[in-house]
Amino acid sequence: MTTEQTILFTLFGLVFAMLLWGKFRYDLVAFSALLIGLILGVVPEDQAFSGFGHPATVIVALVLVVSRGLTNSGAVDLIARRVVDTGRSIGAHISVMSGIGAILSAFMNNVAALALLMPVELQASRRASRSPGITLMPLAFATILGGLVTLIGTPPNIIIAQIRADALGEAYSMFDFAPVGLAWQRAMQERPDLDLYSPNRVRSSIHGTYLA
């Protein structure tokens, strides 16, 4: 192993340790690591800040801007609150909220979609006098799976599309990821061993147990 490789692996180890510690903001840790790598000479000077102008970075930033706009407008919250009905069964409620979360996360950042729906879910749980832990995990999984359906649903899809464009001259289109993403969603609904929010699991959670 060369000296540069040793320095890089050591730097990566320190970054992971700082991220796990959680005392400092993640962006400050990452940017500080970049500066240290630049000072130590393991990061080329002409490429040190090229990532900030990369198309994938710009697209992710734009998706976050759209997510913030939807949040500030109150459009998503209005739709969600109209759909939520405390009179539904627990299974029906989970299906409706998971469907909303999956659709939203397909066209906006999945973390932002979850953040938008969490207050709605917590309020619905209070009205129904049930533990929010029963329904929050299915909602989290639904937003993750929804992000797999479209190009902009999750940052890794955007990055992979750009790498493909650089290598082959053509990026993935908006719905090229849909067959895989939709297949995973269908598997979660139909396979008992994969369905983390099936009625049996929900009933077990209500009675204080969880089927692993």
Tab-separated table of C-alpha atoms in Angstrom:
chain	number	residue	atom	x	y	z
A	1	MET	CA	0.000	0.000	0.000
A	2	THR	CA	1.377	3.383	-1.008
A	3	THR	CA	1.659	6.412	1.267
A	4	GLU	CA	-1.244	8.169	-0.478
A	5	GLN	CA	-3.479	5.122	-0.050
A	6	THR	CA	-2.568	4.911	3.633
A	7	ILE	CA	-3.426	8.573	4.117
A	8	LEU	CA	-6.736	8.207	2.272
A	9	PHE	CA	-7.845	5.121	4.218
A	10	THR	CA	-6.862	6.796	7.473
A	11	LEU	CA	-8.822	9.890	6.481
A	12	PHE	CA	-11.859	7.773	5.556
A	13	GLY	CA	-11.655	6.002	8.913
A	14	LEU	CA	-11.565	9.311	10.759
A	15	VAL	CA	-14.539	10.608	8.757
A	16	PHE	CA	-16.623	7.507	9.555
A	17	ALA	CA	-15.671	7.780	13.224
A	18	MET	CA	-16.756	11.433	13.310
A	19	LEU	CA	-20.028	10.604	11.558
A	20	LEU	CA	-20.760	7.841	14.057
A	21	TRP	CA	-19.880	10.157	16.939
A	22	GLY	CA	-22.413	12.668	15.658
A	23	LYS	CA	-21.099	15.633	17.595
A	24	PHE	CA	-20.440	17.739	14.496
A	25	ARG	CA	-22.569	18.373	11.424
A	26	TYR	CA	-22.080	15.852	8.643
A	27	ASP	CA	-21.453	18.491	5.975
A	28	LEU	CA	-18.726	20.129	8.084
A	29	VAL	CA	-17.051	16.764	8.656
A	30	ALA	CA	-17.099	15.921	4.948
A	31	PHE	CA	-15.869	19.355	3.849
A	32	SER	CA	-13.119	19.328	6.464
A	33	ALA	CA	-11.972	15.929	5.195
A	34	LEU	CA	-11.825	17.344	1.672
A	35	LEU	CA	-9.694	20.263	2.817
A	36	ILE	CA	-7.360	17.975	4.766
A	37	GLY	CA	-6.967	15.723	1.731
A	38	LEU	CA	-6.187	18.780	-0.380
A	39	ILE	CA	-3.572	20.047	2.078
A	40	LEU	CA	-1.940	16.619	2.338
A	41	GLY	CA	-1.779	16.369	-1.450
A	42	VAL	CA	-3.911	13.226	-1.853
A	43	VAL	CA	-6.669	15.187	-3.612
A	44	PRO	CA	-5.679	16.872	-6.912
A	45	GLU	CA	-5.983	20.642	-6.717
A	46	ASP	CA	-7.726	20.923	-10.089
A	47	GLN	CA	-10.410	18.416	-9.040
A	48	ALA	CA	-10.881	19.251	-5.369
A	49	PHE	CA	-14.094	21.227	-5.828
A	50	SER	CA	-15.289	19.839	-9.153
A	51	GLY	CA	-17.988	17.813	-7.396
A	52	PHE	CA	-19.890	20.975	-6.470
A	53	GLY	CA	-20.515	21.657	-10.145
A	54	HIS	CA	-21.316	18.066	-11.067
A	55	PRO	CA	-24.749	17.658	-12.725
A	56	ALA	CA	-25.784	15.058	-10.132
A	57	THR	CA	-25.055	17.500	-7.306
A	58	VAL	CA	-27.060	20.236	-9.024
A	59	ILE	CA	-30.026	17.916	-9.642
A	60	VAL	CA	-30.064	16.757	-6.010
A	61	ALA	CA	-30.010	20.397	-4.891
A	62	LEU	CA	-32.925	21.200	-7.207
A	63	VAL	CA	-34.912	18.245	-5.868
A	64	LEU	CA	-34.379	19.561	-2.346
A	65	VAL	CA	-35.563	23.011	-3.466
A	66	VAL	CA	-38.743	21.459	-4.904
A	67	SER	CA	-39.247	19.517	-1.682
A	68	ARG	CA	-38.942	22.690	0.367
A	69	GLY	CA	-41.397	24.448	-1.916
A	70	LEU	CA	-43.955	21.676	-1.447
A	71	THR	CA	-43.412	21.845	2.302
A	72	ASN	CA	-43.816	25.611	2.541
A	73	SER	CA	-46.877	25.652	0.293
A	74	GLY	CA	-48.690	23.183	2.540
A	75	ALA	CA	-49.971	21.270	-0.491
A	76	VAL	CA	-48.747	17.863	0.647
A	77	ASP	CA	-49.982	18.355	4.199
A	78	LEU	CA	-53.417	19.378	2.910
A	79	ILE	CA	-53.707	16.295	0.707
A	80	ALA	CA	-52.514	13.950	3.436
A	81	ARG	CA	-54.893	15.324	6.043
A	82	ARG	CA	-57.844	14.976	3.681
A	83	VAL	CA	-56.980	11.361	2.996
A	84	VAL	CA	-56.364	10.336	6.609
A	85	ASP	CA	-59.460	8.844	8.261
A	86	THR	CA	-59.195	7.564	11.819
A	87	GLY	CA	-62.243	5.373	11.207
A	88	ARG	CA	-60.286	3.042	8.920
A	89	SER	CA	-58.841	-0.234	10.078
A	90	ILE	CA	-55.143	-0.262	10.934
A	91	GLY	CA	-54.332	-2.238	7.776
A	92	ALA	CA	-56.254	0.149	5.528
A	93	HIS	CA	-54.671	3.176	7.217
A	94	ILE	CA	-51.170	1.787	6.701
A	95	SER	CA	-51.927	1.048	3.048
A	96	VAL	CA	-53.226	4.569	2.412
A	97	MET	CA	-50.356	6.352	4.197
A	98	SER	CA	-47.749	4.073	2.627
A	99	GLY	CA	-49.239	4.726	-0.799
A	100	ILE	CA	-49.073	8.481	-0.272
A	101	GLY	CA	-45.507	8.227	1.006
A	102	ALA	CA	-44.406	6.079	-1.938
A	103	ILE	CA	-45.947	8.424	-4.509
A	104	LEU	CA	-44.445	11.524	-2.912
A	105	SER	CA	-40.974	10.039	-2.536
A	106	ALA	CA	-40.981	9.050	-6.211
A	107	PHE	CA	-40.998	12.727	-7.199
A	108	MET	CA	-39.258	14.389	-4.269
A	109	ASN	CA	-36.571	13.545	-1.744
A	110	ASN	CA	-37.686	10.504	0.260
A	111	VAL	CA	-36.420	11.970	3.536
A	112	ALA	CA	-38.446	15.110	2.900
A	113	ALA	CA	-41.512	13.015	2.065
A	114	LEU	CA	-41.176	11.134	5.341
A	115	ALA	CA	-40.648	14.371	7.263
A	116	LEU	CA	-43.837	15.792	5.741
A	117	LEU	CA	-45.963	12.770	6.615
A	118	MET	CA	-44.620	12.034	10.090
A	119	PRO	CA	-46.603	14.824	11.832
A	120	VAL	CA	-49.743	13.656	10.038
A	121	GLU	CA	-49.115	10.077	11.120
A	122	LEU	CA	-48.411	11.082	14.714
A	123	GLN	CA	-51.640	13.073	14.843
A	124	ALA	CA	-53.601	10.161	13.362
A	125	SER	CA	-52.097	7.808	15.949
A	126	ARG	CA	-53.124	10.117	18.785
A	127	ARG	CA	-56.670	10.322	17.449
A	128	ALA	CA	-56.880	6.547	17.130
A	129	SER	CA	-55.254	6.009	20.569
A	130	ARG	CA	-52.562	3.662	19.249
A	131	SER	CA	-48.799	3.606	19.414
A	132	PRO	CA	-47.201	5.535	16.510
A	133	GLY	CA	-44.483	2.901	16.349
A	134	ILE	CA	-46.961	0.536	14.697
A	135	THR	CA	-47.392	2.742	11.628
A	136	LEU	CA	-44.226	4.840	11.391
A	137	MET	CA	-41.963	1.960	10.309
A	138	PRO	CA	-44.210	0.971	7.354
A	139	LEU	CA	-44.285	4.628	6.329
A	140	ALA	CA	-40.483	4.794	6.425
A	141	PHE	CA	-40.143	1.681	4.264
A	142	ALA	CA	-42.748	2.978	1.816
A	143	THR	CA	-40.872	6.245	1.257
A	144	ILE	CA	-37.620	4.337	0.702
A	145	LEU	CA	-39.230	2.045	-1.869
A	146	GLY	CA	-41.019	4.929	-3.560
A	147	GLY	CA	-37.688	6.618	-4.156
A	148	LEU	CA	-36.577	3.618	-6.226
A	149	VAL	CA	-39.257	4.165	-8.867
A	150	THR	CA	-37.969	7.325	-10.588
A	151	LEU	CA	-34.699	8.938	-11.538
A	152	ILE	CA	-35.067	11.791	-9.062
A	153	GLY	CA	-36.527	9.697	-6.252
A	154	THR	CA	-33.186	9.138	-4.553
A	155	PRO	CA	-29.683	10.638	-5.050
A	156	PRO	CA	-27.974	7.309	-5.936
A	157	ASN	CA	-30.234	6.979	-8.979
A	158	ILE	CA	-29.163	10.417	-10.165
A	159	ILE	CA	-25.486	9.647	-9.634
A	160	ILE	CA	-25.694	6.316	-11.456
A	161	ALA	CA	-27.517	7.977	-14.360
A	162	GLN	CA	-24.757	10.560	-14.689
A	163	ILE	CA	-22.039	7.894	-14.559
A	164	ARG	CA	-23.860	5.996	-17.305
A	165	ALA	CA	-24.072	9.187	-19.366
A	166	ASP	CA	-20.324	9.748	-18.996
A	167	ALA	CA	-19.514	6.142	-19.908
A	168	LEU	CA	-22.068	5.424	-22.653
A	169	GLY	CA	-23.198	8.858	-23.755
A	170	GLU	CA	-26.791	8.327	-22.627
A	171	ALA	CA	-28.233	8.637	-19.125
A	172	TYR	CA	-31.199	6.783	-17.687
A	173	SER	CA	-34.580	8.355	-18.297
A	174	MET	CA	-37.102	9.332	-15.652
A	175	PHE	CA	-38.852	5.958	-15.321
A	176	ASP	CA	-36.097	3.500	-16.264
A	177	PHE	CA	-35.883	2.518	-12.595
A	178	ALA	CA	-39.637	1.910	-12.326
A	179	PRO	CA	-39.667	-1.849	-13.124
A	180	VAL	CA	-37.258	-2.576	-10.271
A	181	GLY	CA	-38.842	-0.144	-7.829
A	182	LEU	CA	-42.378	-1.308	-8.519
A	183	ALA	CA	-41.299	-4.945	-8.286
A	184	TRP	CA	-39.895	-4.325	-4.808
A	185	GLN	CA	-43.092	-2.612	-3.732
A	186	ARG	CA	-45.162	-5.514	-5.042
A	187	ALA	CA	-42.899	-7.995	-3.274
A	188	MET	CA	-43.344	-6.148	0.014
A	189	GLN	CA	-47.119	-6.399	-0.370
A	190	GLU	CA	-47.390	-10.006	-1.534
A	191	ARG	CA	-44.518	-11.875	0.125
A	192	PRO	CA	-45.328	-12.668	3.778
A	193	ASP	CA	-41.652	-12.976	4.644
A	194	LEU	CA	-40.930	-9.529	3.184
A	195	ASP	CA	-44.094	-7.718	4.208
A	196	LEU	CA	-43.046	-5.802	7.295
A	197	TYR	CA	-46.469	-4.246	7.701
A	198	SER	CA	-48.803	-7.128	7.011
A	199	PRO	CA	-51.958	-7.390	9.164
A	200	ASN	CA	-50.454	-10.300	11.123
A	201	ARG	CA	-47.416	-8.259	12.079
A	202	VAL	CA	-49.560	-5.257	12.936
A	203	ARG	CA	-51.818	-7.337	15.165
A	204	SER	CA	-48.764	-8.859	16.837
A	205	SER	CA	-47.370	-5.372	17.461
A	206	ILE	CA	-50.647	-4.239	18.979
A	207	HIS	CA	-50.581	-7.179	21.390
A	208	GLY	CA	-47.006	-6.450	22.400
A	209	THR	CA	-45.141	-8.956	20.246
A	210	TYR	CA	-43.405	-8.777	16.895
A	211	LEU	CA	-42.978	-11.660	14.483
A	212	ALA	CA	-39.387	-11.684	13.253
